[in-house]
Amino acid sequence: MKLQELADLLGGTLHGDGSLEFARPLPPVEAGSADLAVAMQPELLGDLGRSPARVGLLANGTEPPEGTLDAWVCVGRPRYALHRLTGALGQEPFVAPGIHPTAVVEPGAEVSPDASLGAFVYVGPRARIGRGARILNHVSIGQDAVIGEDTLLHPGVRVGERVRIGARVIIHSNAALGADGFSFVTPEPGSVEHARSSGSGKVSSFNEHIARIHSLGSVVVGDDVEIGANTCIDKGTLTDTCIGSGTKIDDLVMIGHNVRIGMLCMICGQVGIAGSTVIGNGVVLAGGVGVADHAKIGDHAVVGARSGVMGEIPEKEVWMGYPARPRKETMEIFVYQSKLKALFREVSDFRKAFASFLEDGRGK
Amino acid sequence: MKLQELADLLGGTLHGDGSLEFARPLPPVEAGSADLAVAMQPELLGDLGRSPARVGLLANGTEPPEGTLDAWVCVGRPRYALHRLTGALGQEPFVAPGIHPTAVVEPGAEVSPDASLGAFVYVGPRARIGRGARILNHVSIGQDAVIGEDTLLHPGVRVGERVRIGARVIIHSNAALGADGFSFVTPEPGSVEHARSSGSGKVSSFNEHIARIHSLGSVVVGDDVEIGANTCIDKGTLTDTCIGSGTKIDDLVMIGHNVRIGMLCMICGQVGIAGSTVIGNGVVLAGGVGVADHAKIGDHAVVGARSGVMGEIPEKEVWMGYPARPRKETMEIFVYQSKLKALFREVSDFRKAFASFLEDGRGK
Amino acid sequence: MKLQELADLLGGTLHGDGSLEFARPLPPVEAGSADLAVAMQPELLGDLGRSPARVGLLANGTEPPEGTLDAWVCVGRPRYALHRLTGALGQEPFVAPGIHPTAVVEPGAEVSPDASLGAFVYVGPRARIGRGARILNHVSIGQDAVIGEDTLLHPGVRVGERVRIGARVIIHSNAALGADGFSFVTPEPGSVEHARSSGSGKVSSFNEHIARIHSLGSVVVGDDVEIGANTCIDKGTLTDTCIGSGTKIDDLVMIGHNVRIGMLCMICGQVGIAGSTVIGNGVVLAGGVGVADHAKIGDHAVVGARSGVMGEIPEKEVWMGYPARPRKETMEIFVYQSKLKALFREVSDFRKAFASFLEDGRGK
């Protein structure tokens, strides 16, 4: 790509010779002489002196150190520029058009002639695969499932019975949509119910038989959703577990039965959301957050990494901690925790000072 | 289904015309005019006024608001009724009887003629598949593994070498049973051993080579167990990792080598259990709980969500927190944490008041 | 195996008749009369009295109780002996030599004639499989990926496009290497950026559109690495996500885009490492540890189970807790937390005592 093309692509400002070309965009220390040194963060500018690269991509308001780059492009919102740049250079995963000869499509399934099905794909009875969908090798699609237009399923994705996936969705390898919800009941009140209702802190009622509640619902995924590798989204019990359009979900996330997630949320790696919880629009759950069952997180709330959420978080608030509290409170607790040793010592010193004062019968 | 049939199925009491029929059981706000409004929780009764449904399922001792339902059934233990209702209406996943032509069965394997093997199933040498077992598409079964009668394996399940699975077990998509245990050793004491034995808090011995301890044991799963999607259960080192009959395990759970879990436990999503830990019967581990290696959890103990357990939990106790403590103690700590700011302020005020008192040399 | 062979294999000392044979090595309570009772931990010696086994494996400096074993071998470093013993007795997973007739190898891929490809293996265009590699059933290898010599991929492993895996690597079932990084950007500053920059604890800027940053980089795995079941390692954005040689990674671990992990690390189950974090050589992350993005962990550092790490950990230090602190500080906090109730009471008693003292106007 030529530097002028890069400037056009990113809507950036060209400095120097726009006819210069580059091979790969790389951080300055990894870029070779033919590459584009990407130094949009000011702290990377110093690396340009150690880089053989002759052309670069910088943030507005910055410039390369004297004697480093011959030409460069400056852009306004670096991460958005990265979206455009990587989108222009990214390669699509390979899948041949049409249905691979090894694929198995059960009777009654409808596969759009414009869809691509890779090797060893399995499509169950009455499933429907939309126009332009790309189903890579080793994907399973259960009976009555629906895959929307231009959706991309990576190898090993499992789509359960009756799951409905929208358009332009991307699902990464080995994600499992539509396993049965983890929903059980004991004929008589079991140990958990007992522990909840009893104030004694002791369990005195035991599970002698555990009966399963079957999942009559399924999973519904909106448009433009992305779902990470090995993530699990379980079926609902009576209704469907729902993922709103535009929401992005990372790897190894678990979303329980009946959960409803709104639009344009960001659900980071290893988050776990227990059954029947409702999450609004634009919510951000950082890595490793756990949300209890029947909780409620308001629109545009942000929850910090590894927090444990119970109950309700109001909209637009930033919470964190275990248990999760407003971020400011948790940060205060972290500070106070680190001063506990000093506090215990102070109170102990005090006790002695006061006792000796009382013994003396006077102030000094 | 007719309302009379529903009452018979659930052992409930019919109110009104038992010949009325319904299509799907749904929460009142999602039920259409042909559906059964399921309002067994009292807080859902108010929704009946907004529902076009004419028939419903309620809890004993409640009744629909005037002018809503034409007929309804009342039941005693709502969640158990849900077990029966969903069991009667649930659909089985599709797999054709017999061995799919694309399946590969290695020489020496024994597949019961009553078992069903889906597309792309792989069965290794000397493996045995029991009567009525349903092995869905893309399942791998390793050499010498045993699958019990009427067991159901969903797409992409991996059953390792020598793993033995009981009868009526359900394993969800992409679960991996029988990977090698994470068990390594350094020729000389390594950094972890050093950190454990040294009080200095500094590591001064390093891993220069890491040797693996191979897994000679395997995994044994009892009868009537359910295992969630993408869950991992590793092989034991000399003996087997064991899951007791009737135990239910959710998605994305990790169970390390040599772990022994008793009968009728509930192991919720994203729980992690490190090597050689022993868990009794009827234990409940809520979502995201971590249990250290060589720990011990007594029968019928309950551990709250996201707790970190080390050492031992006595039977029948309810614990939670990081580190896990009896629930009452952890709840107190949570409360005290939220009052730390006030405590620090009080002690500081005190310090000043006492100092000024001492300076004045008198009480007032 | 004969006991003399065992002594030779482990470099141990034989006590008694070396011609005695054993079937399986097992803990004393599980060993039968034909087995080797493995009692290298002193606390297991007492079990020998309850074991029918006649031969055993013990640690140097210990001996069996009178009248139990007929002969035994003593060794110096028990866990290392376990490495050698299990290595000698362990069975390899089955895969027939050559390419299974059901495997699909795309044009342009190069498979060494010495490699073994199992049933339903898929190899994408231009991928290269090295000498002696064993690719078990149901593995997917993406376009341009490279698999090193003698590497072993268990069933269902997904290797993404351009991923490069070294020699003698072992990857367990359903691990996913090379999914796209979880990297997104909003055209205007989004809710997370806002929450980070604002001190208000309120989000006032919302995600109206979320654009993806494509992954131009891939994943590079060194030699002698082991990766657990259902673990995910995502591609880098511009450069590669890197795993150093000799590093061992457990099940259900998530390693984000651009992460660099050094050599000879131990990354235990359910660890999560967010994007662009750098981890040195010889680092140990215990089970369930979470590491934030752009963090840095120095060489040979050890982080305790379920800790939440942000920022930087110096080399050779032992940290733990949420938030992670030096282990000693966190252990102190745990102790102080358990004494908070007493502290609150003491301060409250004090307040009353001081107030009554002031009211009385005197000490006693």
PDB file of C-alpha atoms in Angstrom, chain B residues 244-341:
ATOM      1  CA  GLY B 244     -20.182 -39.449  41.671  1.00  0.00           C
ATOM      2  CA  SER B 245     -23.594 -40.525  40.433  1.00  0.00           C
ATOM      3  CA  GLY B 246     -26.312 -37.902  40.230  1.00  0.00           C
ATOM      4  CA  THR B 247     -23.893 -34.973  40.283  1.00  0.00           C
ATOM      5  CA  LYS B 248     -24.645 -32.057  37.948  1.00  0.00           C
ATOM      6  CA  ILE B 249     -21.854 -29.911  36.495  1.00  0.00           C
ATOM      7  CA  ASP B 250     -22.428 -26.676  34.581  1.00  0.00           C
ATOM      8  CA  ASP B 251     -20.529 -25.091  31.660  1.00  0.00           C
ATOM      9  CA  LEU B 252     -16.843 -24.113  31.609  1.00  0.00           C
ATOM     10  CA  VAL B 253     -16.030 -25.943  34.818  1.00  0.00           C
ATOM     11  CA  MET B 254     -12.497 -27.265  35.304  1.00  0.00           C
ATOM     12  CA  ILE B 255     -11.908 -30.360  37.393  1.00  0.00           C
ATOM     13  CA  GLY B 256      -8.248 -31.201  37.924  1.00  0.00           C
ATOM     14  CA  HIS B 257      -6.447 -34.522  38.129  1.00  0.00           C
ATOM     15  CA  ASN B 258      -7.233 -36.925  40.974  1.00  0.00           C
ATOM     16  CA  VAL B 259     -10.224 -34.878  42.159  1.00  0.00           C
ATOM     17  CA  ARG B 260     -13.009 -36.912  43.717  1.00  0.00           C
ATOM     18  CA  ILE B 261     -16.504 -35.482  43.715  1.00  0.00           C
ATOM     19  CA  GLY B 262     -19.260 -37.310  45.564  1.00  0.00           C
ATOM     20  CA  MET B 263     -22.843 -37.997  44.604  1.00  0.00           C
ATOM     21  CA  LEU B 264     -25.644 -35.501  43.987  1.00  0.00           C
ATOM     22  CA  CYS B 265     -23.431 -32.416  43.964  1.00  0.00           C
ATOM     23  CA  MET B 266     -24.241 -29.202  42.085  1.00  0.00           C
ATOM     24  CA  ILE B 267     -21.141 -27.651  40.523  1.00  0.00           C
ATOM     25  CA  CYS B 268     -22.094 -24.350  38.882  1.00  0.00           C
ATOM     26  CA  GLY B 269     -20.605 -22.482  35.939  1.00  0.00           C
ATOM     27  CA  GLN B 270     -16.897 -21.661  35.778  1.00  0.00           C
ATOM     28  CA  VAL B 271     -16.047 -23.449  39.005  1.00  0.00           C
ATOM     29  CA  GLY B 272     -12.419 -24.599  39.150  1.00  0.00           C
ATOM     30  CA  ILE B 273     -11.251 -27.476  41.321  1.00  0.00           C
ATOM     31  CA  ALA B 274      -7.512 -28.048  41.525  1.00  0.00           C
ATOM     32  CA  GLY B 275      -5.774 -31.389  41.703  1.00  0.00           C
ATOM     33  CA  SER B 276      -6.383 -34.050  44.364  1.00  0.00           C
ATOM     34  CA  THR B 277      -9.209 -32.196  46.098  1.00  0.00           C
ATOM     35  CA  VAL B 278     -11.963 -34.293  47.680  1.00  0.00           C
ATOM     36  CA  ILE B 279     -15.570 -33.124  47.611  1.00  0.00           C
ATOM     37  CA  GLY B 280     -18.254 -34.969  49.540  1.00  0.00           C
ATOM     38  CA  ASN B 281     -21.831 -35.875  48.661  1.00  0.00           C
ATOM     39  CA  GLY B 282     -24.518 -33.276  48.082  1.00  0.00           C
ATOM     40  CA  VAL B 283     -22.075 -30.381  47.957  1.00  0.00           C
ATOM     41  CA  VAL B 284     -23.128 -27.180  46.175  1.00  0.00           C
ATOM     42  CA  LEU B 285     -20.430 -24.968  44.645  1.00  0.00           C
ATOM     43  CA  ALA B 286     -21.975 -21.780  43.268  1.00  0.00           C
ATOM     44  CA  GLY B 287     -20.770 -20.044  40.113  1.00  0.00           C
ATOM     45  CA  GLY B 288     -17.089 -19.216  39.779  1.00  0.00           C
ATOM     46  CA  VAL B 289     -15.937 -20.868  42.989  1.00  0.00           C
ATOM     47  CA  GLY B 290     -12.271 -21.877  43.025  1.00  0.00           C
ATOM     48  CA  VAL B 291     -11.022 -24.708  45.194  1.00  0.00           C
ATOM     49  CA  ALA B 292      -7.300 -25.149  45.821  1.00  0.00           C
ATOM     50  CA  ASP B 293      -5.478 -28.430  45.414  1.00  0.00           C
ATOM     51  CA  HIS B 294      -5.637 -31.039  48.173  1.00  0.00           C
ATOM     52  CA  ALA B 295      -8.626 -29.267  49.771  1.00  0.00           C
ATOM     53  CA  LYS B 296     -11.525 -31.092  51.364  1.00  0.00           C
ATOM     54  CA  ILE B 297     -15.189 -30.115  51.327  1.00  0.00           C
ATOM     55  CA  GLY B 298     -17.522 -32.047  53.598  1.00  0.00           C
ATOM     56  CA  ASP B 299     -20.878 -33.578  52.676  1.00  0.00           C
ATOM     57  CA  HIS B 300     -23.735 -31.171  51.959  1.00  0.00           C
ATOM     58  CA  ALA B 301     -21.583 -28.063  52.351  1.00  0.00           C
ATOM     59  CA  VAL B 302     -22.615 -25.023  50.293  1.00  0.00           C
ATOM     60  CA  VAL B 303     -20.045 -22.539  48.972  1.00  0.00           C
ATOM     61  CA  GLY B 304     -21.190 -19.099  47.751  1.00  0.00           C
ATOM     62  CA  ALA B 305     -20.431 -17.677  44.322  1.00  0.00           C
ATOM     63  CA  ARG B 306     -16.834 -16.792  43.408  1.00  0.00           C
ATOM     64  CA  SER B 307     -15.402 -17.924  46.719  1.00  0.00           C
ATOM     65  CA  GLY B 308     -11.808 -19.091  46.964  1.00  0.00           C
ATOM     66  CA  VAL B 309     -11.533 -22.219  49.088  1.00  0.00           C
ATOM     67  CA  MET B 310      -8.369 -23.583  50.696  1.00  0.00           C
ATOM     68  CA  GLY B 311      -7.961 -26.277  53.278  1.00  0.00           C
ATOM     69  CA  GLU B 312     -11.143 -27.781  54.643  1.00  0.00           C
ATOM     70  CA  ILE B 313     -14.845 -26.960  54.895  1.00  0.00           C
ATOM     71  CA  PRO B 314     -16.781 -29.024  57.458  1.00  0.00           C
ATOM     72  CA  GLU B 315     -19.894 -30.859  56.349  1.00  0.00           C
ATOM     73  CA  LYS B 316     -23.216 -29.029  56.110  1.00  0.00           C
ATOM     74  CA  GLU B 317     -21.640 -25.599  56.533  1.00  0.00           C
ATOM     75  CA  VAL B 318     -22.294 -22.601  54.296  1.00  0.00           C
ATOM     76  CA  TRP B 319     -19.111 -20.755  53.366  1.00  0.00           C
ATOM     77  CA  MET B 320     -18.234 -17.894  51.086  1.00  0.00           C
ATOM     78  CA  GLY B 321     -15.643 -15.214  50.339  1.00  0.00           C
ATOM     79  CA  TYR B 322     -12.040 -14.897  49.287  1.00  0.00           C
ATOM     80  CA  PRO B 323     -10.599 -16.475  51.271  1.00  0.00           C
ATOM     81  CA  ALA B 324     -13.698 -18.556  51.995  1.00  0.00           C
ATOM     82  CA  ARG B 325     -14.954 -18.370  55.564  1.00  0.00           C
ATOM     83  CA  PRO B 326     -18.272 -19.314  57.171  1.00  0.00           C
ATOM     84  CA  ARG B 327     -20.874 -17.233  55.341  1.00  0.00           C
ATOM     85  CA  LYS B 328     -21.808 -15.224  58.413  1.00  0.00           C
ATOM     86  CA  GLU B 329     -18.219 -14.114  58.970  1.00  0.00           C
ATOM     87  CA  THR B 330     -17.758 -13.078  55.358  1.00  0.00           C
ATOM     88  CA  MET B 331     -21.039 -11.153  55.369  1.00  0.00           C
ATOM     89  CA  GLU B 332     -19.875  -9.333  58.495  1.00  0.00           C
ATOM     90  CA  ILE B 333     -16.565  -8.506  56.841  1.00  0.00           C
ATOM     91  CA  PHE B 334     -18.463  -7.093  53.847  1.00  0.00           C
ATOM     92  CA  VAL B 335     -20.434  -4.850  56.195  1.00  0.00           C
ATOM     93  CA  TYR B 336     -17.382  -3.779  58.162  1.00  0.00           C
ATOM     94  CA  GLN B 337     -15.506  -3.036  54.953  1.00  0.00           C
ATOM     95  CA  SER B 338     -18.189  -0.591  53.962  1.00  0.00           C
ATOM     96  CA  LYS B 339     -17.779   1.171  57.320  1.00  0.00           C
ATOM     97  CA  LEU B 340     -13.988   1.360  57.223  1.00  0.00           C
ATOM     98  CA  LYS B 341     -14.001   4.983  56.087  1.00  0.00           C
TER      99      LYS B 341
END
